[in-house]
Coordinates of C-alpha atoms and ligand atoms in Angstrom, one line a residue:
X1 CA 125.8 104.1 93.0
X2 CA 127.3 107.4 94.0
X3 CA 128.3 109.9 92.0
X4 CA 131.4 111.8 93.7
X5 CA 132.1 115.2 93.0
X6 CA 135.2 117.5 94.1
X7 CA 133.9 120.4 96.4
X8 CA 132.4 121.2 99.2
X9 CA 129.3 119.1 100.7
X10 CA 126.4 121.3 99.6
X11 CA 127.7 122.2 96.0
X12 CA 128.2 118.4 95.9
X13 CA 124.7 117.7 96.8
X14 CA 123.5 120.0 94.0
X15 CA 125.2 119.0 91.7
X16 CA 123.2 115.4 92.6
X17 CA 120.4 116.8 91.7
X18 CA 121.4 118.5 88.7
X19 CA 122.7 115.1 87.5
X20 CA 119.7 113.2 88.3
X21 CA 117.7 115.7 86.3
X22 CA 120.1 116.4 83.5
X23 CA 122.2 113.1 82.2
X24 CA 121.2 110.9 80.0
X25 CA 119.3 107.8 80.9
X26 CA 120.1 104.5 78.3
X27 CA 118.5 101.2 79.0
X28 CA 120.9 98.2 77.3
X29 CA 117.7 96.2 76.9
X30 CA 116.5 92.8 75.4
X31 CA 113.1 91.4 74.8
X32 CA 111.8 89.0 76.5
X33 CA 114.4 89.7 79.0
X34 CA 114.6 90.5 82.5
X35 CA 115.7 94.2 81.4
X36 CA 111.1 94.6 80.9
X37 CA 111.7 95.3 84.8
X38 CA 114.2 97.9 83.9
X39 CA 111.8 99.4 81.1
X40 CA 108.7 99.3 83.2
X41 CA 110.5 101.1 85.9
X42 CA 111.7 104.0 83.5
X43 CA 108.1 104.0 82.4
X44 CA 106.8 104.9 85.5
X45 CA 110.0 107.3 86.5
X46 CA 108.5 108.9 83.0
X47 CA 111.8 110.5 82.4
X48 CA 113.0 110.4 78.9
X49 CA 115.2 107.5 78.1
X50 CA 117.4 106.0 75.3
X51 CA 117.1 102.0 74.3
X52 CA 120.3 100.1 73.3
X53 CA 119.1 97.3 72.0
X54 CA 121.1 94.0 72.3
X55 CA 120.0 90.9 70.2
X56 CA 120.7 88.1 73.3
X57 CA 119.9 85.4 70.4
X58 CA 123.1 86.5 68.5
X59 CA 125.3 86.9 71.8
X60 CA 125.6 90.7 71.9
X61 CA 125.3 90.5 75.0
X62 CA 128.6 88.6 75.4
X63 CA 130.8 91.0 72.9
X64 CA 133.5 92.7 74.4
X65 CA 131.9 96.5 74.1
X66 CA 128.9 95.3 76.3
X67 CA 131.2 93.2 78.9
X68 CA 133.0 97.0 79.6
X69 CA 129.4 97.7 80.7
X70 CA 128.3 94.9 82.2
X71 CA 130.9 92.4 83.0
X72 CA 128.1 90.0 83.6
X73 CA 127.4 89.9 79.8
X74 CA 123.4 90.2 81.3
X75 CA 120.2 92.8 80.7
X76 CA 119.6 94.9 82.1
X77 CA 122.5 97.4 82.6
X78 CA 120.8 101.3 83.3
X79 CA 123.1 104.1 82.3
X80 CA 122.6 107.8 83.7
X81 CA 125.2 109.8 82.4
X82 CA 128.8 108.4 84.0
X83 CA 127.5 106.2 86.0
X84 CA 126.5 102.3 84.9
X85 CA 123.7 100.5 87.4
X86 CA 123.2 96.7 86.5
X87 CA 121.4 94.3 88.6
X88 CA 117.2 95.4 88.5
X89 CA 116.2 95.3 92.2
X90 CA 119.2 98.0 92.1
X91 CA 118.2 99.7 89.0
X92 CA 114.3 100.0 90.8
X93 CA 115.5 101.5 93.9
X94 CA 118.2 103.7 92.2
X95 CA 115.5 105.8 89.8
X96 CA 113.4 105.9 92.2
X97 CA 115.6 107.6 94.8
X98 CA 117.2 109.5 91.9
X99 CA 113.7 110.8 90.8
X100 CA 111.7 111.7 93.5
X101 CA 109.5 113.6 92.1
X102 CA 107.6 110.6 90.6
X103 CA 106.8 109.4 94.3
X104 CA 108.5 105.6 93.9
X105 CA 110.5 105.7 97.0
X106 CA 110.3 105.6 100.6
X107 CA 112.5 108.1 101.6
X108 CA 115.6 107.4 104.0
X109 CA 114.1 108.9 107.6
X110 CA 110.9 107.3 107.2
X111 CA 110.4 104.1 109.2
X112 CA 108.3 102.8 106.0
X113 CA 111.6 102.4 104.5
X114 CA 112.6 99.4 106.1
X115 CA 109.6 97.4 104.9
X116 CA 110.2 98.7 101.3
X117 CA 113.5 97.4 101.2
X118 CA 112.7 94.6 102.9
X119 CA 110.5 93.9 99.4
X120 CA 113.0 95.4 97.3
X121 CA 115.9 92.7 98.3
X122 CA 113.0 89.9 98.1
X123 CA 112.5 89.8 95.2
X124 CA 116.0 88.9 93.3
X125 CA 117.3 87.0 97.1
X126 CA 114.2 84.8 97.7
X127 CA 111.1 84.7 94.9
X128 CA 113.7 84.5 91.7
X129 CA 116.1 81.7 93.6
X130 CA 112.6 80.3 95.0
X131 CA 111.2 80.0 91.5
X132 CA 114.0 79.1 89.4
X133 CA 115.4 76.2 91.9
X134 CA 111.6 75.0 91.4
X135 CA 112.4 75.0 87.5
X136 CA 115.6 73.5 87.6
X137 CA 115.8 71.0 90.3
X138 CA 119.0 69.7 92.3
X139 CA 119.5 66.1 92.2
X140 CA 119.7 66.5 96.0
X141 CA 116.7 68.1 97.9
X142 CA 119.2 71.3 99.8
X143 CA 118.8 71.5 103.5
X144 CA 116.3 74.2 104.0
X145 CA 118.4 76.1 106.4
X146 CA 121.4 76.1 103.2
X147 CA 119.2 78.2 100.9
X148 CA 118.5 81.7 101.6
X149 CA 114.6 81.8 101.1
X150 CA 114.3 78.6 103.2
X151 CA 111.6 76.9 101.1
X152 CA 109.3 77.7 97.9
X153 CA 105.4 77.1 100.1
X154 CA 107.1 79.8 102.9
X155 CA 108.1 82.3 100.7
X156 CA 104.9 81.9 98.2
X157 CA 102.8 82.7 101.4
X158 CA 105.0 85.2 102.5
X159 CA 104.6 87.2 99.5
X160 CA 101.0 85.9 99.2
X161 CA 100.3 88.3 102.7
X162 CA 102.4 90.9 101.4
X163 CA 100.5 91.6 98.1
X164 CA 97.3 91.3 100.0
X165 CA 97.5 94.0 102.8
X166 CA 96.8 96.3 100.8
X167 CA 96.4 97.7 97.0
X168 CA 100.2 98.1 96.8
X169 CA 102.8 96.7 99.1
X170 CA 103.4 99.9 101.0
X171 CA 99.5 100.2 101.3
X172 CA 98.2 103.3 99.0
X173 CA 101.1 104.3 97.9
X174 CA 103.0 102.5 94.6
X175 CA 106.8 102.0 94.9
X176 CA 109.7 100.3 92.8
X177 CA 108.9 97.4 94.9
X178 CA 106.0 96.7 93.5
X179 CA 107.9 96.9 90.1
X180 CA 110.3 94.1 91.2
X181 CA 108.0 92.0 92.9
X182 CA 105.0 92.4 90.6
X183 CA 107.4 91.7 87.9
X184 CA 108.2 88.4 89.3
X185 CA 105.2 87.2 89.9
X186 CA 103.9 88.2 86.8
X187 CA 107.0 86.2 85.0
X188 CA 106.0 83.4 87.2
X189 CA 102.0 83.2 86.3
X190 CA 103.0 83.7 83.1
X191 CA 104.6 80.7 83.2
X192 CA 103.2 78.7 85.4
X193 CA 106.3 78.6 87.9
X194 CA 103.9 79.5 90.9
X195 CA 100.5 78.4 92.6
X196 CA 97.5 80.1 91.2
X197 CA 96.4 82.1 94.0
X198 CA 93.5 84.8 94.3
X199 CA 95.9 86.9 96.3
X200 CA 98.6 86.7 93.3
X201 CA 96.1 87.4 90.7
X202 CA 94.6 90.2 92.6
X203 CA 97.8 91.9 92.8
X204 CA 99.0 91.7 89.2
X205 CA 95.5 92.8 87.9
X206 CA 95.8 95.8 89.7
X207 CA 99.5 96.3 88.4
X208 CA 98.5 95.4 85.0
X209 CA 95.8 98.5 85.4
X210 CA 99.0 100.7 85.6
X211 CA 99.6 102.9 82.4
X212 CA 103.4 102.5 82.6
X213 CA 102.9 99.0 82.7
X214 CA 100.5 98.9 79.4
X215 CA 103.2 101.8 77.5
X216 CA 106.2 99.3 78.6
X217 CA 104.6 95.9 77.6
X218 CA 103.2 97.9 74.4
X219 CA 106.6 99.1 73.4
X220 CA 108.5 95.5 74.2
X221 CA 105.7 93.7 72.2
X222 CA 107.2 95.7 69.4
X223 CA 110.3 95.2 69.4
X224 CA 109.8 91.6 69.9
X225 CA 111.6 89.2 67.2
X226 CA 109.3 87.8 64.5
X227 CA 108.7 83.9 65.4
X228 CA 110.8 81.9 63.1
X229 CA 109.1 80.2 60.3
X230 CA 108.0 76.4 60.1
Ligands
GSH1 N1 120.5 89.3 88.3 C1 120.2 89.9 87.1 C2 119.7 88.9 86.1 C3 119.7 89.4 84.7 C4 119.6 88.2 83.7 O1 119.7 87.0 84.1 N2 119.3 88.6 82.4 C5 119.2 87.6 81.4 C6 118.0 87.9 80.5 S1 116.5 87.3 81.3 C7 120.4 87.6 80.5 O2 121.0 88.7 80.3 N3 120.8 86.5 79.9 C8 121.8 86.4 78.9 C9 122.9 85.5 79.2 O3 123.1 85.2 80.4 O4 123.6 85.2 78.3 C10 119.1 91.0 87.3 O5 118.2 90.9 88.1 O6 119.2 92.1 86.6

């Protein structure tokens, strides 16, 4: 998302920054939702942050006043000041470019950057379709050249090497990939949508050693609903 301002290019560019730092961050959140990406992001940005909490069990997610923020009617939907982000992998990569400080990103310039985005765009174009086509099948088996992530065993084992290089994806260093595709993986052990593999587990227990990741999953565990009675 780009924020324009009138002026010349520098003023422009600091007034970026002053934006980044100053406006208000609001997560339109759910739980359990996809938008636990979203929140363990903002966790580890550790920027203060707002919660608009939508109750996807009584469709408030399809009233007209959150369709003018996200058309969609999904979670999560990030707003930061003017400017609405929705989609996570886009949310991930946008704080962490917007908040530098908290070292998330692989900055543009550094060759690195193609690898992280290469993870970042993974994640919602080939583990989510991978893992959800595997929980809803089609009555026809698709040509694998017809789906983007060719086939669930290739893109379990592609990520299976990726998450075992190194402590983190990028090696030492912890990036909003690893938010988006620890978060999937996690979502997929946790429900058994994926192999159990040593590599897999590995990985998330060294995510779930994270203390954004404990303060996020600690805060959604409260505001989960109440199971209904028997
Ligand atoms: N592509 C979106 C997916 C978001 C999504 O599917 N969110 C679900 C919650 S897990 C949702 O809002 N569902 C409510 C609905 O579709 O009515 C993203 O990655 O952010």
């Amino acid at each position: 998302m780009i924020v324009v301002h009138k002026g010349p290019l520098l003023h422009q560019r600091r007034n970026n920054k002053e934006h980044s730092r100053m406006a208000t961050l609001t997560l339109y959140h759910a739980v359990p939702s996809r938008s636990m990406v979203a929140r363990w992001m903002l966790e580890e940005v550790a920027e203060p942050y707002d919660i608009h909490f939508l109750s996807l069990a009584q469709g408030e997610n399809r009233a007209a006043d959150y369709l003018a923020v996200n058309p969609m009617g999904k979670v999560p939907a990030l707003r930061h000041g003017d400017v609405v982000i929705t989609e996570n992998a886009a949310i991930c990569t946008y704080l962490a470019d917007a908040f530098p400080k908290a070292g998330l990103s692989v900055p543009i310039g550094d060759p690195r950057r193609g690898i992280y985005l290469k993870w970042l765009f993974f994640g919602p174009s080939c583990i989510e379709p991978a893992i959800t086509d595997r929980s809803f099948p089609r009555k026809e088996e698709p040509r694998r050249g017809a789906l983007g992530y060719g086939d669930f065993e290739t893109t379990m084992n592609v990520v299976a090497k990726g998450v075992s290089a190194g402590r983190y994806l990028m090696g030492e260093q912890f990036t909003a990939a690893d938010v988006v595709i620890g978060s999937g993986l996690r979502w997929g052990m946790m429900f058994k949508l994926i192999p159990e593999r040593a590599e897999f587990a590995a990985y998330v227990g060294r995510l779930n050693e994270r203390e954004a990741l404990k303060r996020a999953d600690a805060k959604d565990k409260a505001l989960m609903p109440a199971p209904a009675p028997a």
